[in-house]
Each structure stands twice: as structure tokens, then as C-alpha cells.
Amino acid sequence: MKKIFTAILSVSLILTALAGCSEKPQNNSSSELSESSVSSENLSSSEVSKENDDLTLENSMELKYAQNFKVDYLSDGFKLLTVDNHSNYKQEILLVPEGKEAPKESKFINENTIIIKAPVENLFVSSTPAVSLINAANALDYVKMTTYDAKDWYIDDIINAIEEGKIIYTGHAKNPDFEIISKNQPQLVIYNTKIDSYPEVREKLKELGLGIIVDYSSFEPHPMAKSEWIKFFGALLDKETEANAKFEEQAKIFENIKAEDSEKTVAIFYITSKNDLYVRKCGDYMVTMLDMAGGKYIFDDLEKDSTGTVKIDFETFYSTAKDADSIIYLWPMGGRPKSLNDLLAKNELLKDFKAVQNNNVWCTSPDYFQTSDKMGEMIEDIVKLVNNNETDDSEIKHLFKLQ
């Protein structure tokens, strides 16, 4: 029995030792995994916290007139560009400087934020004012595609770029060639507000993974804001210096205008090829320009809170506008008359108008609605038109007289 007990005790001690030996590696293994896990977790946490370091606002772009966009300059060279018409549209772009990565989380990023890495050198633009402003900021090389063909343009730099193949014509805005767009993969798409009428185009562009912003410069309440949008594109394309210089040129012209209130009345209209007549609404920027120039719009109570044009019958137009001192005819929209006789051929009753009889019929220049970078000059032109008796017609740059 003593021998048996001794044997059992020995076996027990051996099993205990073996158990101890087998548990020790497990403990070591567990310890090593734990340390490895902590180390990995710390590294991951460090990286995540670095990536998630929230950007801070350093300053914002100073704007004099524009209300539908803003530019915020963030830490580490990041920029946040916002288009906001304060009604039904808001879009943000986070511009990431070269050599940086966008943070995974930031108060400046939401699910709709378009994140773009600088430099931005490949744009698809379906907005003539936007292209004209980009051109004025000396950045036309960054526009690679547009929905306007060379024959649709009146700005030589842009016509030449399309004819030389530097800018590709993609087809009409409501039905662009998506194969061309997909092949060239623009960094950003800029459309005018007509995209709201082409929802299928918006959806297709989104399917291609493209960010889209809408140019709301034409909905600015102050005419000079149309020129100030050059600052938006300047910030997007890292051309702030050029953009600010161009805008300040026009701002100086506008600020130096000394317009006096006048009783001179002006009619602004055009007639289509179907003989439909359209006049500017009272809330339109062209009417605001006329007010700033000291003139009076002949249709002074027509939809005061709306922009753009409205169709009216010729009888109403005749009874109201017959005695207007001057006419501004919207040349690109109204059949592009080459002479006063061309305009009179649209309706013989126009010959009864005071402005026609006094040789005060002016047309907007061909590039008038494509050129947004010279709004100061355009307002100055209307000042000269209102005071036509004291002005040499050759001094007026963006309007021409029908002889």
C-alpha cells in the first residue's frame, strides 16, 4: 500500500508539473497576444485620431456682393467651398491640398460633401458665365469639356480652345455624350440651373461617380455679384490672386460710377422667331442695373420679386413701351438683327416707338450673357445710355446701336 501510495503521489506530482508546464506557454501566448493587441490598438488609435483630427476654420473669403457662395479657409491648407441659394440647394466641396488626405470624420464633411484633391485641372462645365469667369481668372486650360460648341460662343479664347481640341464639345446639356464624359473622368461637373430640368442627366452623372455643383451666379440679387463669382472659381482652381485682381477692376469701375436719378425710361425686350415677345421682369438683374444707372424701367410693376423674362402680348407692350426713351434689345435671344430695319421687320408698329424715331435703339453685345467678369463696365454702359446726349456712342462697350 505504501508503495502504491508513493506511486500515486509521484504520478500526481508529475501530472501537476505537466499541467503547469502546459498552462505556462498558454499564459505566455495569451500575454503576447494581449501585448500585440494593445500595441496594434494603440497604433490604430493613433492613426485614426490623426485621420480624425478635426479641421479648424482659420478665415473666410471676404465678399462684397455675392450671397450664393462662400469660401472657408481651413487648417493645413484645406478649403471648404459652399454654393447655397438659400432656398432649395446647398452643396459643399472640400478641397484637399496636395500631399494631404481628407479626414475620415470632420464637422466640415457630411454625406453630401464632394471631396476633391488639388490641383483641380479637369472640369466639365455646362455654364457659359462659369467658363467666362474661369477664363478671366487665367484658368481656361482647366476646362476640358463643355456642352456649348464653338459656334455657340462669342468669346475668342473659348472658341479657339474648342477648335483646337483643348476643350471637348460633349453635346447639348440635356443630352451630353456620357461615353466621352466617362472616358475623360472630370474631377468636377459644373452645370447651370437648367440641370433641374434634366433630372436624368444629373442621375447619369452621379452613376458615373461625378460630383456636381450648380452655378447660381445668375440668381444673385446684386449684379456685381455675378462678377464676384470669379472668386469662387479662383479658390477652386488656386487662382485667387488672378481672380481677386479681375474682380477688383470691375468693383472699382462700379464704385466710381456717379449716376443721378433720371426720368429717362427704358424698355428691355426681345422677339422670337415665332413672334413671341418677352420683357425682363422687374426683379431681374438687368433692371437692377438700370436702376443703379439712374434710369427707369418702363414695366416698373411687372413681377418685382422674379428674375428672367416673361411673355406678354404685343398690344400690352405697345401701350406701355411706345413712349420709352430708349430700347435695350436682347440681341442673342431675339434673332440677332443687323440693322434697325431688321428689327422693324419683326413688327411694323415698332416704327411708332419714340426710341426708334429718336435713334435710341440699343442691342446687347453678342457675348453679353456669356461674359460675367465685366459687370462694372456693363453698368457703366447703361449710365452712358441713359445720358446718351452727353455720351459718344463709341464709349459704350457692351451695347451697340442699331442704325
PDB file of N, CA and C in Angstrom, residues 13-27:
ATOM      1  N   LEU A  13       2.181  14.289  -8.820  1.00  0.00           N
ATOM      2  CA  LEU A  13       3.135  15.403  -8.925  1.00  0.00           C
ATOM      3  C   LEU A  13       3.577  15.626 -10.364  1.00  0.00           C
ATOM      4  N   ILE A  14       3.786  14.498 -11.038  1.00  0.00           N
ATOM      5  CA  ILE A  14       4.205  14.608 -12.451  1.00  0.00           C
ATOM      6  C   ILE A  14       3.114  15.279 -13.282  1.00  0.00           C
ATOM      7  N   LEU A  15       1.836  14.860 -13.080  1.00  0.00           N
ATOM      8  CA  LEU A  15       0.706  15.458 -13.832  1.00  0.00           C
ATOM      9  C   LEU A  15       0.561  16.935 -13.523  1.00  0.00           C
ATOM     10  N   THR A  16       0.772  17.264 -12.236  1.00  0.00           N
ATOM     11  CA  THR A  16       0.675  18.692 -11.849  1.00  0.00           C
ATOM     12  C   THR A  16       1.742  19.512 -12.530  1.00  0.00           C
ATOM     13  N   ALA A  17       2.929  18.934 -12.567  1.00  0.00           N
ATOM     14  CA  ALA A  17       4.046  19.632 -13.235  1.00  0.00           C
ATOM     15  C   ALA A  17       3.773  19.798 -14.705  1.00  0.00           C
ATOM     16  N   LEU A  18       3.279  18.681 -15.282  1.00  0.00           N
ATOM     17  CA  LEU A  18       2.959  18.749 -16.716  1.00  0.00           C
ATOM     18  C   LEU A  18       1.875  19.790 -16.976  1.00  0.00           C
ATOM     19  N   ALA A  19       0.864  19.796 -16.119  1.00  0.00           N
ATOM     20  CA  ALA A  19      -0.213  20.783 -16.271  1.00  0.00           C
ATOM     21  C   ALA A  19       0.336  22.187 -16.156  1.00  0.00           C
ATOM     22  N   GLY A  20       1.231  22.375 -15.187  1.00  0.00           N
ATOM     23  CA  GLY A  20       1.841  23.695 -15.016  1.00  0.00           C
ATOM     24  C   GLY A  20       2.614  24.101 -16.228  1.00  0.00           C
ATOM     25  N   CYS A  21       3.357  23.117 -16.767  1.00  0.00           N
ATOM     26  CA  CYS A  21       4.157  23.428 -17.967  1.00  0.00           C
ATOM     27  C   CYS A  21       3.257  23.761 -19.135  1.00  0.00           C
ATOM     28  N   SER A  22       2.136  23.017 -19.279  1.00  0.00           N
ATOM     29  CA  SER A  22       1.251  23.270 -20.428  1.00  0.00           C
ATOM     30  C   SER A  22       0.529  24.589 -20.266  1.00  0.00           C
ATOM     31  N   GLU A  23       0.209  25.004 -19.063  1.00  0.00           N
ATOM     32  CA  GLU A  23      -0.501  26.276 -18.866  1.00  0.00           C
ATOM     33  C   GLU A  23       0.414  27.463 -19.069  1.00  0.00           C
ATOM     34  N   LYS A  24       1.688  27.277 -18.734  1.00  0.00           N
ATOM     35  CA  LYS A  24       2.596  28.423 -18.812  1.00  0.00           C
ATOM     36  C   LYS A  24       2.735  28.961 -20.234  1.00  0.00           C
ATOM     37  N   PRO A  25       2.963  28.101 -21.243  1.00  0.00           N
ATOM     38  CA  PRO A  25       3.010  28.608 -22.601  1.00  0.00           C
ATOM     39  C   PRO A  25       1.710  29.286 -22.995  1.00  0.00           C
ATOM     40  N   GLN A  26       0.569  28.694 -22.553  1.00  0.00           N
ATOM     41  CA  GLN A  26      -0.707  29.327 -22.882  1.00  0.00           C
ATOM     42  C   GLN A  26      -0.755  30.727 -22.292  1.00  0.00           C
ATOM     43  N   ASN A  27      -0.286  30.847 -21.044  1.00  0.00           N
ATOM     44  CA  ASN A  27      -0.275  32.176 -20.419  1.00  0.00           C
ATOM     45  C   ASN A  27       0.652  33.122 -21.166  1.00  0.00           C
TER      46      ASN A  27
END
